[in-house]
mmCIF file with all atom_site columns, C-alpha atoms in Angstrom:
data_model
loop_
_atom_site.group_PDB
_atom_site.id
_atom_site.type_symbol
_atom_site.label_atom_id
_atom_site.label_alt_id
_atom_site.label_comp_id
_atom_site.label_asym_id
_atom_site.label_entity_id
_atom_site.label_seq_id
_atom_site.pdbx_PDB_ins_code
_atom_site.Cartn_x
_atom_site.Cartn_y
_atom_site.Cartn_z
_atom_site.occupancy
_atom_site.B_iso_or_equiv
_atom_site.pdbx_formal_charge
_atom_site.auth_seq_id
_atom_site.auth_comp_id
_atom_site.auth_asym_id
_atom_site.auth_atom_id
_atom_site.pdbx_PDB_model_num
ATOM 1   C CA . MET A 1 1   ? 207.856 -93.105  88.489 1.00 38.00 ? 1   MET A CA 1
ATOM 2   C CA . ILE A 1 2   ? 205.124 -90.550  87.848 1.00 37.00 ? 2   ILE A CA 1
ATOM 3   C CA . ARG A 1 3   ? 201.716 -91.653  89.199 1.00 38.00 ? 3   ARG A CA 1
ATOM 4   C CA . TYR A 1 4   ? 198.083 -90.765  88.511 1.00 36.00 ? 4   TYR A CA 1
ATOM 5   C CA . GLY A 1 5   ? 196.115 -89.229  91.371 1.00 38.00 ? 5   GLY A CA 1
ATOM 6   C CA . THR A 1 6   ? 194.879 -92.748  92.100 1.00 38.00 ? 6   THR A CA 1
ATOM 7   C CA . GLY A 1 7   ? 198.409 -93.963  92.823 1.00 43.00 ? 7   GLY A CA 1
ATOM 8   C CA . ARG A 1 8   ? 198.542 -96.143  89.692 1.00 44.00 ? 8   ARG A CA 1
ATOM 9   C CA . PRO A 1 9   ? 201.766 -95.869  87.683 1.00 51.00 ? 9   PRO A CA 1
ATOM 10  C CA . LEU A 1 10  ? 201.641 -93.541  84.683 1.00 46.00 ? 10  LEU A CA 1
ATOM 11  C CA . LEU A 1 11  ? 202.227 -95.883  81.747 1.00 63.00 ? 11  LEU A CA 1
ATOM 12  C CA . THR A 1 12  ? 202.182 -93.257  79.018 1.00 70.00 ? 12  THR A CA 1
ATOM 13  C CA . PRO A 1 13  ? 205.296 -91.072  78.939 1.00 74.00 ? 13  PRO A CA 1
ATOM 14  C CA . VAL A 1 14  ? 205.071 -87.345  79.482 1.00 77.00 ? 14  VAL A CA 1
ATOM 15  C CA . ASP A 1 15  ? 205.111 -85.537  76.137 1.00 78.00 ? 15  ASP A CA 1
ATOM 16  C CA . PRO A 1 16  ? 206.795 -82.139  76.421 1.00 80.00 ? 16  PRO A CA 1
ATOM 17  C CA . ASP A 1 17  ? 206.687 -81.651  72.602 1.00 83.00 ? 17  ASP A CA 1
ATOM 18  C CA . GLY A 1 18  ? 202.934 -82.210  72.189 1.00 84.00 ? 18  GLY A CA 1
ATOM 19  C CA . SER A 1 19  ? 201.938 -78.607  71.513 1.00 87.00 ? 19  SER A CA 1
ATOM 20  C CA . VAL A 1 20  ? 204.832 -77.998  69.086 1.00 91.00 ? 20  VAL A CA 1
ATOM 21  C CA . ARG A 1 21  ? 204.036 -81.272  67.274 1.00 91.00 ? 21  ARG A CA 1
ATOM 22  C CA . GLY A 1 22  ? 200.315 -80.431  67.160 1.00 91.00 ? 22  GLY A CA 1
ATOM 23  C CA . ALA A 1 23  ? 201.023 -77.015  65.625 1.00 91.00 ? 23  ALA A CA 1
ATOM 24  C CA . ARG A 1 24  ? 203.370 -78.604  63.060 1.00 92.00 ? 24  ARG A CA 1
ATOM 25  C CA . LEU A 1 25  ? 200.775 -81.248  62.145 1.00 91.00 ? 25  LEU A CA 1
ATOM 26  C CA . ARG A 1 26  ? 198.125 -78.576  61.621 1.00 89.00 ? 26  ARG A CA 1
ATOM 27  C CA . ARG A 1 27  ? 200.518 -76.555  59.409 1.00 88.00 ? 27  ARG A CA 1
ATOM 28  C CA . LEU A 1 28  ? 201.113 -79.704  57.331 1.00 88.00 ? 28  LEU A CA 1
ATOM 29  C CA . GLY A 1 29  ? 197.396 -80.534  57.247 1.00 85.00 ? 29  GLY A CA 1
ATOM 30  C CA . LEU A 1 30  ? 198.038 -83.912  58.855 1.00 85.00 ? 30  LEU A CA 1
ATOM 31  C CA . GLY A 1 31  ? 195.850 -83.773  61.942 1.00 70.00 ? 31  GLY A CA 1
ATOM 32  C CA . GLU A 1 32  ? 192.588 -84.921  60.327 1.00 69.00 ? 32  GLU A CA 1
ATOM 33  C CA . ARG A 1 33  ? 191.562 -86.965  57.323 1.00 63.00 ? 33  ARG A CA 1
ATOM 34  C CA . ALA A 1 34  ? 190.557 -84.138  55.025 1.00 56.00 ? 34  ALA A CA 1
ATOM 35  C CA . ASP A 1 35  ? 190.873 -85.295  51.409 1.00 57.00 ? 35  ASP A CA 1
ATOM 36  C CA . ALA A 1 36  ? 191.866 -88.005  48.982 1.00 60.00 ? 36  ALA A CA 1
ATOM 37  C CA . SER A 1 37  ? 195.539 -87.158  49.450 1.00 62.00 ? 37  SER A CA 1
ATOM 38  C CA . PHE A 1 38  ? 195.369 -89.273  52.596 1.00 70.00 ? 38  PHE A CA 1
ATOM 39  C CA . ASP A 1 39  ? 194.848 -92.328  50.440 1.00 82.00 ? 39  ASP A CA 1
ATOM 40  C CA . SER A 1 40  ? 198.624 -92.470  50.035 1.00 89.00 ? 40  SER A CA 1
ATOM 41  C CA . PHE A 1 41  ? 198.942 -93.036  53.807 1.00 92.00 ? 41  PHE A CA 1
ATOM 42  C CA . ASP A 1 42  ? 196.462 -95.968  53.578 1.00 92.00 ? 42  ASP A CA 1
ATOM 43  C CA . ALA A 1 43  ? 198.529 -97.380  50.711 1.00 93.00 ? 43  ALA A CA 1
ATOM 44  C CA . PHE A 1 44  ? 201.678 -96.984  52.776 1.00 96.00 ? 44  PHE A CA 1
ATOM 45  C CA . ALA A 1 45  ? 200.043 -98.785  55.708 1.00 95.00 ? 45  ALA A CA 1
ATOM 46  C CA . ASP A 1 46  ? 199.069 -101.588 53.322 1.00 95.00 ? 46  ASP A CA 1
ATOM 47  C CA . ARG A 1 47  ? 202.676 -101.840 52.231 1.00 96.00 ? 47  ARG A CA 1
ATOM 48  C CA . VAL A 1 48  ? 203.916 -101.966 55.831 1.00 97.00 ? 48  VAL A CA 1
ATOM 49  C CA . ALA A 1 49  ? 201.478 -104.780 56.576 1.00 96.00 ? 49  ALA A CA 1
ATOM 50  C CA . GLU A 1 50  ? 202.660 -106.692 53.487 1.00 96.00 ? 50  GLU A CA 1
ATOM 51  C CA . VAL A 1 51  ? 206.363 -106.256 54.172 1.00 96.00 ? 51  VAL A CA 1
ATOM 52  C CA . THR A 1 52  ? 206.013 -107.217 57.858 1.00 97.00 ? 52  THR A CA 1
ATOM 53  C CA . ALA A 1 53  ? 203.278 -109.830 57.319 1.00 95.00 ? 53  ALA A CA 1
ATOM 54  C CA . THR A 1 54  ? 201.121 -108.349 60.067 1.00 95.00 ? 54  THR A CA 1
ATOM 55  C CA . PRO A 1 55  ? 197.330 -107.952 60.373 1.00 93.00 ? 55  PRO A CA 1
ATOM 56  C CA . PHE A 1 56  ? 197.510 -104.314 61.498 1.00 92.00 ? 56  PHE A CA 1
ATOM 57  C CA . SER A 1 57  ? 199.713 -101.425 60.476 1.00 94.00 ? 57  SER A CA 1
ATOM 58  C CA . MET A 1 58  ? 199.363 -97.709  60.942 1.00 93.00 ? 58  MET A CA 1
ATOM 59  C CA . VAL A 1 59  ? 200.701 -94.336  59.943 1.00 95.00 ? 59  VAL A CA 1
ATOM 60  C CA . ASN A 1 60  ? 199.976 -92.530  63.183 1.00 94.00 ? 60  ASN A CA 1
ATOM 61  C CA . PHE A 1 61  ? 200.174 -88.789  63.873 1.00 94.00 ? 61  PHE A CA 1
ATOM 62  C CA . ILE A 1 62  ? 199.952 -87.737  67.513 1.00 91.00 ? 62  ILE A CA 1
ATOM 63  C CA . ASP A 1 63  ? 198.938 -84.271  68.645 1.00 88.00 ? 63  ASP A CA 1
ATOM 64  C CA . GLU A 1 64  ? 198.465 -82.890  72.135 1.00 85.00 ? 64  GLU A CA 1
ATOM 65  C CA . ASN A 1 65  ? 195.330 -84.866  72.813 1.00 83.00 ? 65  ASN A CA 1
ATOM 66  C CA . ARG A 1 66  ? 195.070 -88.004  70.707 1.00 85.00 ? 66  ARG A CA 1
ATOM 67  C CA . GLN A 1 67  ? 196.458 -90.309  68.064 1.00 86.00 ? 67  GLN A CA 1
ATOM 68  C CA . PHE A 1 68  ? 195.189 -90.142  64.489 1.00 89.00 ? 68  PHE A CA 1
ATOM 69  C CA . PHE A 1 69  ? 195.622 -93.045  62.085 1.00 89.00 ? 69  PHE A CA 1
ATOM 70  C CA . ALA A 1 70  ? 196.176 -91.235  58.795 1.00 90.00 ? 70  ALA A CA 1
ATOM 71  C CA . GLY A 1 71  ? 197.109 -94.596  57.269 1.00 92.00 ? 71  GLY A CA 1
ATOM 72  C CA . LEU A 1 72  ? 195.443 -97.765  58.467 1.00 91.00 ? 72  LEU A CA 1
ATOM 73  C CA . HIS A 1 73  ? 195.594 -101.409 57.421 1.00 92.00 ? 73  HIS A CA 1
ATOM 74  C CA . THR A 1 74  ? 193.286 -103.854 59.213 1.00 88.00 ? 74  THR A CA 1
ATOM 75  C CA . PRO A 1 75  ? 192.681 -107.585 58.723 1.00 84.00 ? 75  PRO A CA 1
ATOM 76  C CA . ALA A 1 76  ? 189.332 -107.030 57.053 1.00 72.00 ? 76  ALA A CA 1
ATOM 77  C CA . CYS A 1 77  ? 190.861 -104.223 54.905 1.00 60.00 ? 77  CYS A CA 1
ATOM 78  C CA . THR A 1 78  ? 187.893 -101.999 55.803 1.00 53.00 ? 78  THR A CA 1
ATOM 79  C CA . ARG A 1 79  ? 190.236 -99.248  57.003 1.00 50.00 ? 79  ARG A CA 1
ATOM 80  C CA . SER A 1 80  ? 187.740 -98.845  59.835 1.00 47.00 ? 80  SER A CA 1
ATOM 81  C CA . GLY A 1 81  ? 188.812 -98.198  63.357 1.00 48.00 ? 81  GLY A CA 1
ATOM 82  C CA . PHE A 1 82  ? 186.006 -100.519 64.320 1.00 44.00 ? 82  PHE A CA 1
ATOM 83  C CA . ASP A 1 83  ? 188.349 -103.338 63.291 1.00 47.00 ? 83  ASP A CA 1
ATOM 84  C CA . LEU A 1 84  ? 190.593 -102.167 66.118 1.00 51.00 ? 84  LEU A CA 1
ATOM 85  C CA . GLY A 1 85  ? 187.981 -103.275 68.685 1.00 43.00 ? 85  GLY A CA 1
ATOM 86  C CA . ALA A 1 86  ? 186.983 -101.700 71.957 1.00 33.00 ? 86  ALA A CA 1
ATOM 87  C CA . ALA A 1 87  ? 190.113 -99.589  72.319 1.00 35.00 ? 87  ALA A CA 1
ATOM 88  C CA . ALA A 1 88  ? 189.266 -97.418  69.283 1.00 40.00 ? 88  ALA A CA 1
ATOM 89  C CA . ALA A 1 89  ? 187.398 -94.192  69.798 1.00 37.00 ? 89  ALA A CA 1
ATOM 90  C CA . GLY A 1 90  ? 183.697 -94.890  69.892 1.00 35.00 ? 90  GLY A CA 1
ATOM 91  C CA . SER A 1 91  ? 181.961 -92.584  67.466 1.00 30.00 ? 91  SER A CA 1
ATOM 92  C CA . SER A 1 92  ? 181.651 -93.282  63.759 1.00 33.00 ? 92  SER A CA 1
ATOM 93  C CA . ARG A 1 93  ? 183.257 -89.912  63.118 1.00 35.00 ? 93  ARG A CA 1
ATOM 94  C CA . GLY A 1 94  ? 186.278 -90.738  65.294 1.00 39.00 ? 94  GLY A CA 1
ATOM 95  C CA . ILE A 1 95  ? 187.007 -94.301  64.216 1.00 65.00 ? 95  ILE A CA 1
ATOM 96  C CA . ARG A 1 96  ? 190.568 -93.420  63.216 1.00 79.00 ? 96  ARG A CA 1
ATOM 97  C CA . HIS A 1 97  ? 191.418 -91.855  66.585 1.00 75.00 ? 97  HIS A CA 1
ATOM 98  C CA . LEU A 1 98  ? 192.825 -93.443  69.700 1.00 77.00 ? 98  LEU A CA 1
ATOM 99  C CA . ALA A 1 99  ? 193.426 -91.983  73.159 1.00 76.00 ? 99  ALA A CA 1
ATOM 100 C CA . ARG A 1 100 ? 196.999 -90.896  73.889 1.00 77.00 ? 100 ARG A CA 1
ATOM 101 C CA . ASP A 1 101 ? 197.293 -93.402  76.695 1.00 77.00 ? 101 ASP A CA 1
ATOM 102 C CA . HIS A 1 102 ? 196.517 -96.386  74.444 1.00 78.00 ? 102 HIS A CA 1
ATOM 103 C CA . GLY A 1 103 ? 199.175 -98.238  72.480 1.00 82.00 ? 103 GLY A CA 1
ATOM 104 C CA . TYR A 1 104 ? 202.911 -97.907  72.164 1.00 86.00 ? 104 TYR A CA 1
ATOM 105 C CA . CYS A 1 105 ? 203.355 -95.085  69.649 1.00 89.00 ? 105 CYS A CA 1
ATOM 106 C CA . PRO A 1 106 ? 203.522 -92.431  72.403 1.00 89.00 ? 106 PRO A CA 1
ATOM 107 C CA . HIS A 1 107 ? 206.531 -94.305  73.808 1.00 89.00 ? 107 HIS A CA 1
ATOM 108 C CA . VAL A 1 108 ? 208.218 -94.177  70.399 1.00 93.00 ? 108 VAL A CA 1
ATOM 109 C CA . LEU A 1 109 ? 207.729 -90.422  70.308 1.00 91.00 ? 109 LEU A CA 1
ATOM 110 C CA . ALA A 1 110 ? 209.143 -89.949  73.804 1.00 88.00 ? 110 ALA A CA 1
ATOM 111 C CA . ARG A 1 111 ? 212.176 -92.145  72.950 1.00 89.00 ? 111 ARG A CA 1
ATOM 112 C CA . ARG A 1 112 ? 212.594 -90.663  69.482 1.00 93.00 ? 112 ARG A CA 1
ATOM 113 C CA . LYS A 1 113 ? 213.778 -94.070  68.318 1.00 95.00 ? 113 LYS A CA 1
ATOM 114 C CA . ALA A 1 114 ? 212.265 -97.340  67.206 1.00 97.00 ? 114 ALA A CA 1
ATOM 115 C CA . LEU A 1 115 ? 210.604 -99.707  69.694 1.00 95.00 ? 115 LEU A CA 1
ATOM 116 C CA . VAL A 1 116 ? 210.509 -103.464 69.228 1.00 96.00 ? 116 VAL A CA 1
ATOM 117 C CA . LEU A 1 117 ? 208.275 -105.532 71.509 1.00 94.00 ? 117 LEU A CA 1
ATOM 118 C CA . GLU A 1 118 ? 208.302 -109.202 70.503 1.00 95.00 ? 118 GLU A CA 1
ATOM 119 C CA . ASP A 1 119 ? 205.786 -110.013 73.261 1.00 93.00 ? 119 ASP A CA 1
ATOM 120 C CA . VAL A 1 120 ? 204.303 -107.033 75.083 1.00 90.00 ? 120 VAL A CA 1
ATOM 121 C CA . CYS A 1 121 ? 203.387 -109.332 78.006 1.00 88.00 ? 121 CYS A CA 1
ATOM 122 C CA . ASP A 1 122 ? 207.114 -109.748 78.771 1.00 90.00 ? 122 ASP A CA 1
ATOM 123 C CA . TYR A 1 123 ? 207.250 -106.098 79.906 1.00 83.00 ? 123 TYR A CA 1
ATOM 124 C CA . PRO A 1 124 ? 205.056 -105.063 82.889 1.00 81.00 ? 124 PRO A CA 1
ATOM 125 C CA . ARG A 1 125 ? 205.059 -101.412 81.712 1.00 77.00 ? 125 ARG A CA 1
ATOM 126 C CA . PHE A 1 126 ? 203.634 -102.443 78.301 1.00 79.00 ? 126 PHE A CA 1
ATOM 127 C CA . ALA A 1 127 ? 201.532 -105.494 79.279 1.00 76.00 ? 127 ALA A CA 1
ATOM 128 C CA . GLY A 1 128 ? 199.099 -103.254 81.172 1.00 74.00 ? 128 GLY A CA 1
ATOM 129 C CA . ASN A 1 129 ? 198.316 -101.094 78.142 1.00 71.00 ? 129 ASN A CA 1
ATOM 130 C CA . PRO A 1 130 ? 194.598 -100.970 77.174 1.00 69.00 ? 130 PRO A CA 1
ATOM 131 C CA . VAL A 1 131 ? 195.338 -102.282 73.668 1.00 72.00 ? 131 VAL A CA 1
ATOM 132 C CA . VAL A 1 132 ? 196.413 -105.671 75.077 1.00 72.00 ? 132 VAL A CA 1
ATOM 133 C CA . ASP A 1 133 ? 192.914 -106.485 76.366 1.00 70.00 ? 133 ASP A CA 1
ATOM 134 C CA . GLY A 1 134 ? 190.903 -104.176 74.079 1.00 71.00 ? 134 GLY A CA 1
ATOM 135 C CA . ILE A 1 135 ? 192.408 -105.209 70.750 1.00 74.00 ? 135 ILE A CA 1
ATOM 136 C CA . GLY A 1 136 ? 194.511 -108.247 71.633 1.00 81.00 ? 136 GLY A CA 1
ATOM 137 C CA . ILE A 1 137 ? 197.858 -106.754 70.647 1.00 86.00 ? 137 ILE A CA 1
ATOM 138 C CA . ARG A 1 138 ? 200.785 -108.994 71.597 1.00 89.00 ? 138 ARG A CA 1
ATOM 139 C CA . SER A 1 139 ? 203.659 -107.636 69.527 1.00 93.00 ? 139 SER A CA 1
ATOM 140 C CA . TYR A 1 140 ? 204.643 -104.201 68.256 1.00 93.00 ? 140 TYR A CA 1
ATOM 141 C CA . LEU A 1 141 ? 207.229 -102.773 65.851 1.00 97.00 ? 141 LEU A CA 1
ATOM 142 C CA . GLY A 1 142 ? 207.311 -99.019  65.408 1.00 97.00 ? 142 GLY A CA 1
ATOM 143 C CA . ALA A 1 143 ? 209.617 -96.151  64.404 1.00 98.00 ? 143 ALA A CA 1
ATOM 144 C CA . PRO A 1 144 ? 209.272 -92.380  64.730 1.00 97.00 ? 144 PRO A CA 1
ATOM 145 C CA . LEU A 1 145 ? 208.551 -90.071  61.828 1.00 97.00 ? 145 LEU A CA 1
ATOM 146 C CA . ILE A 1 146 ? 211.053 -87.258  62.459 1.00 96.00 ? 146 ILE A CA 1
ATOM 147 C CA . ASP A 1 147 ? 210.608 -84.574  59.849 1.00 94.00 ? 147 ASP A CA 1
ATOM 148 C CA . ARG A 1 148 ? 213.134 -82.150  58.357 1.00 92.00 ? 148 ARG A CA 1
ATOM 149 C CA . THR A 1 149 ? 212.540 -79.678  61.226 1.00 93.00 ? 149 THR A CA 1
ATOM 150 C CA . GLY A 1 150 ? 213.505 -82.296  63.818 1.00 94.00 ? 150 GLY A CA 1
ATOM 151 C CA . ILE A 1 151 ? 209.974 -82.759  65.151 1.00 94.00 ? 151 ILE A CA 1
ATOM 152 C CA . ALA A 1 152 ? 208.738 -86.292  65.710 1.00 95.00 ? 152 ALA A CA 1
ATOM 153 C CA . LEU A 1 153 ? 205.295 -86.065  64.032 1.00 95.00 ? 153 LEU A CA 1
ATOM 154 C CA . GLY A 1 154 ? 204.160 -89.592  64.744 1.00 95.00 ? 154 GLY A CA 1
ATOM 155 C CA . THR A 1 155 ? 205.031 -93.175  63.941 1.00 96.00 ? 155 THR A CA 1
ATOM 156 C CA . VAL A 1 156 ? 204.797 -95.938  61.409 1.00 97.00 ? 156 VAL A CA 1
ATOM 157 C CA . CYS A 1 157 ? 204.097 -99.267  63.064 1.00 96.00 ? 157 CYS A CA 1
ATOM 158 C CA . ALA A 1 158 ? 203.111 -102.874 62.586 1.00 96.00 ? 158 ALA A CA 1
ATOM 159 C CA . VAL A 1 159 ? 201.325 -104.879 65.252 1.00 93.00 ? 159 VAL A CA 1
ATOM 160 C CA . ASP A 1 160 ? 200.212 -108.467 65.607 1.00 94.00 ? 160 ASP A CA 1
ATOM 161 C CA . THR A 1 161 ? 197.913 -110.441 67.897 1.00 92.00 ? 161 THR A CA 1
ATOM 162 C CA . VAL A 1 162 ? 200.558 -113.078 68.501 1.00 95.00 ? 162 VAL A CA 1
ATOM 163 C CA . PRO A 1 163 ? 204.171 -112.749 69.749 1.00 96.00 ? 163 PRO A CA 1
ATOM 164 C CA . ARG A 1 164 ? 206.645 -112.125 66.932 1.00 96.00 ? 164 ARG A CA 1
ATOM 165 C CA . ALA A 1 165 ? 210.385 -112.531 66.725 1.00 96.00 ? 165 ALA A CA 1
ATOM 166 C CA . TRP A 1 166 ? 211.030 -109.273 64.839 1.00 96.00 ? 166 TRP A CA 1
ATOM 167 C CA . GLY A 1 167 ? 214.807 -109.505 65.159 1.00 95.00 ? 167 GLY A CA 1
ATOM 168 C CA . ARG A 1 168 ? 217.315 -107.042 63.694 1.00 96.00 ? 168 ARG A CA 1
ATOM 169 C CA . ALA A 1 169 ? 215.709 -107.441 60.255 1.00 96.00 ? 169 ALA A CA 1
ATOM 170 C CA . GLY A 1 170 ? 212.360 -106.161 61.597 1.00 96.00 ? 170 GLY A CA 1
ATOM 171 C CA . LEU A 1 171 ? 214.011 -103.211 63.280 1.00 97.00 ? 171 LEU A CA 1
ATOM 172 C CA . ASP A 1 172 ? 215.950 -102.313 60.153 1.00 97.00 ? 172 ASP A CA 1
ATOM 173 C CA . THR A 1 173 ? 212.821 -102.633 58.036 1.00 97.00 ? 173 THR A CA 1
ATOM 174 C CA . ILE A 1 174 ? 210.604 -100.385 60.150 1.00 98.00 ? 174 ILE A CA 1
ATOM 175 C CA . LYS A 1 175 ? 213.341 -97.745  60.342 1.00 98.00 ? 175 LYS A CA 1
ATOM 176 C CA . LEU A 1 176 ? 213.782 -97.865  56.571 1.00 98.00 ? 176 LEU A CA 1
ATOM 177 C CA . LEU A 1 177 ? 209.994 -97.512  56.047 1.00 98.00 ? 177 LEU A CA 1
ATOM 178 C CA . ALA A 1 178 ? 209.841 -94.576  58.473 1.00 98.00 ? 178 ALA A CA 1
ATOM 179 C CA . GLY A 1 179 ? 212.620 -92.788  56.581 1.00 97.00 ? 179 GLY A CA 1
ATOM 180 C CA . GLU A 1 180 ? 210.833 -93.365  53.300 1.00 97.00 ? 180 GLU A CA 1
ATOM 181 C CA . LEU A 1 181 ? 207.573 -91.965  54.674 1.00 96.00 ? 181 LEU A CA 1
ATOM 182 C CA . VAL A 1 182 ? 209.314 -88.901  56.092 1.00 96.00 ? 182 VAL A CA 1
ATOM 183 C CA . GLY A 1 183 ? 210.592 -88.217  52.560 1.00 94.00 ? 183 GLY A CA 1
ATOM 184 C CA . GLN A 1 184 ? 206.999 -88.413  51.268 1.00 91.00 ? 184 GLN A CA 1
ATOM 185 C CA . ILE A 1 185 ? 205.832 -86.005  53.951 1.00 90.00 ? 185 ILE A CA 1
ATOM 186 C CA . ASP A 1 186 ? 208.630 -83.575  53.055 1.00 89.00 ? 186 ASP A CA 1
ATOM 187 C CA . ARG A 1 187 ? 207.619 -83.733  49.366 1.00 86.00 ? 187 ARG A CA 1
ATOM 188 C CA . ARG A 1 188 ? 203.975 -83.182  50.427 1.00 77.00 ? 188 ARG A CA 1
ATOM 189 C CA . GLU A 1 189 ? 205.047 -79.952  52.088 1.00 74.00 ? 189 GLU A CA 1
ATOM 190 C CA . ARG A 1 190 ? 207.341 -78.854  49.236 1.00 72.00 ? 190 ARG A CA 1
ATOM 191 C CA . PRO A 1 191 ? 205.930 -80.505  46.110 1.00 59.00 ? 191 PRO A CA 1
ATOM 192 C CA . HIS A 1 192 ? 208.030 -78.419  43.716 1.00 51.00 ? 192 HIS A CA 1
ATOM 193 C CA . GLY A 1 193 ? 211.279 -78.444  45.655 1.00 47.00 ? 193 GLY A CA 1
#
């Protein structure tokens, strides 16, 4: 197991594709919330929350340095990262950003396949993640957004503050939603094709 200089286990997987992903996200204009076209990602996150009956859902793009919630559904429906609690980036400008070592989406990217955690506390590797104490996350359901070039751009995920029995239906649902969103991203890049 890879370890920090302090000897603690490295809980976030190494990301050899970070720079390629970051460049692709910049080409697609998906690294920052720039205009009203991002409202479709918020609407998609709302839909994910509705379909999965969860308080939080995200469309998350991950570059070399951080995670960016292009789509965000929160319990208060404020779309504010402040609803994500202490684990969210602190400034008012960065409320839709999260450090790369927080959460489970970086694991989905490294695996390049969906991740289902019915109770994160059942897994020592995941129970120690800062989002457990900082936000109160107890269950996670996420799938990668692998675009037409084969690059995993980010994830679509649903999270809850209580353990959830996602089952096969949850896994199938999040994979289906991820495929649908990848189609939207492809159309965004080639609107007339």
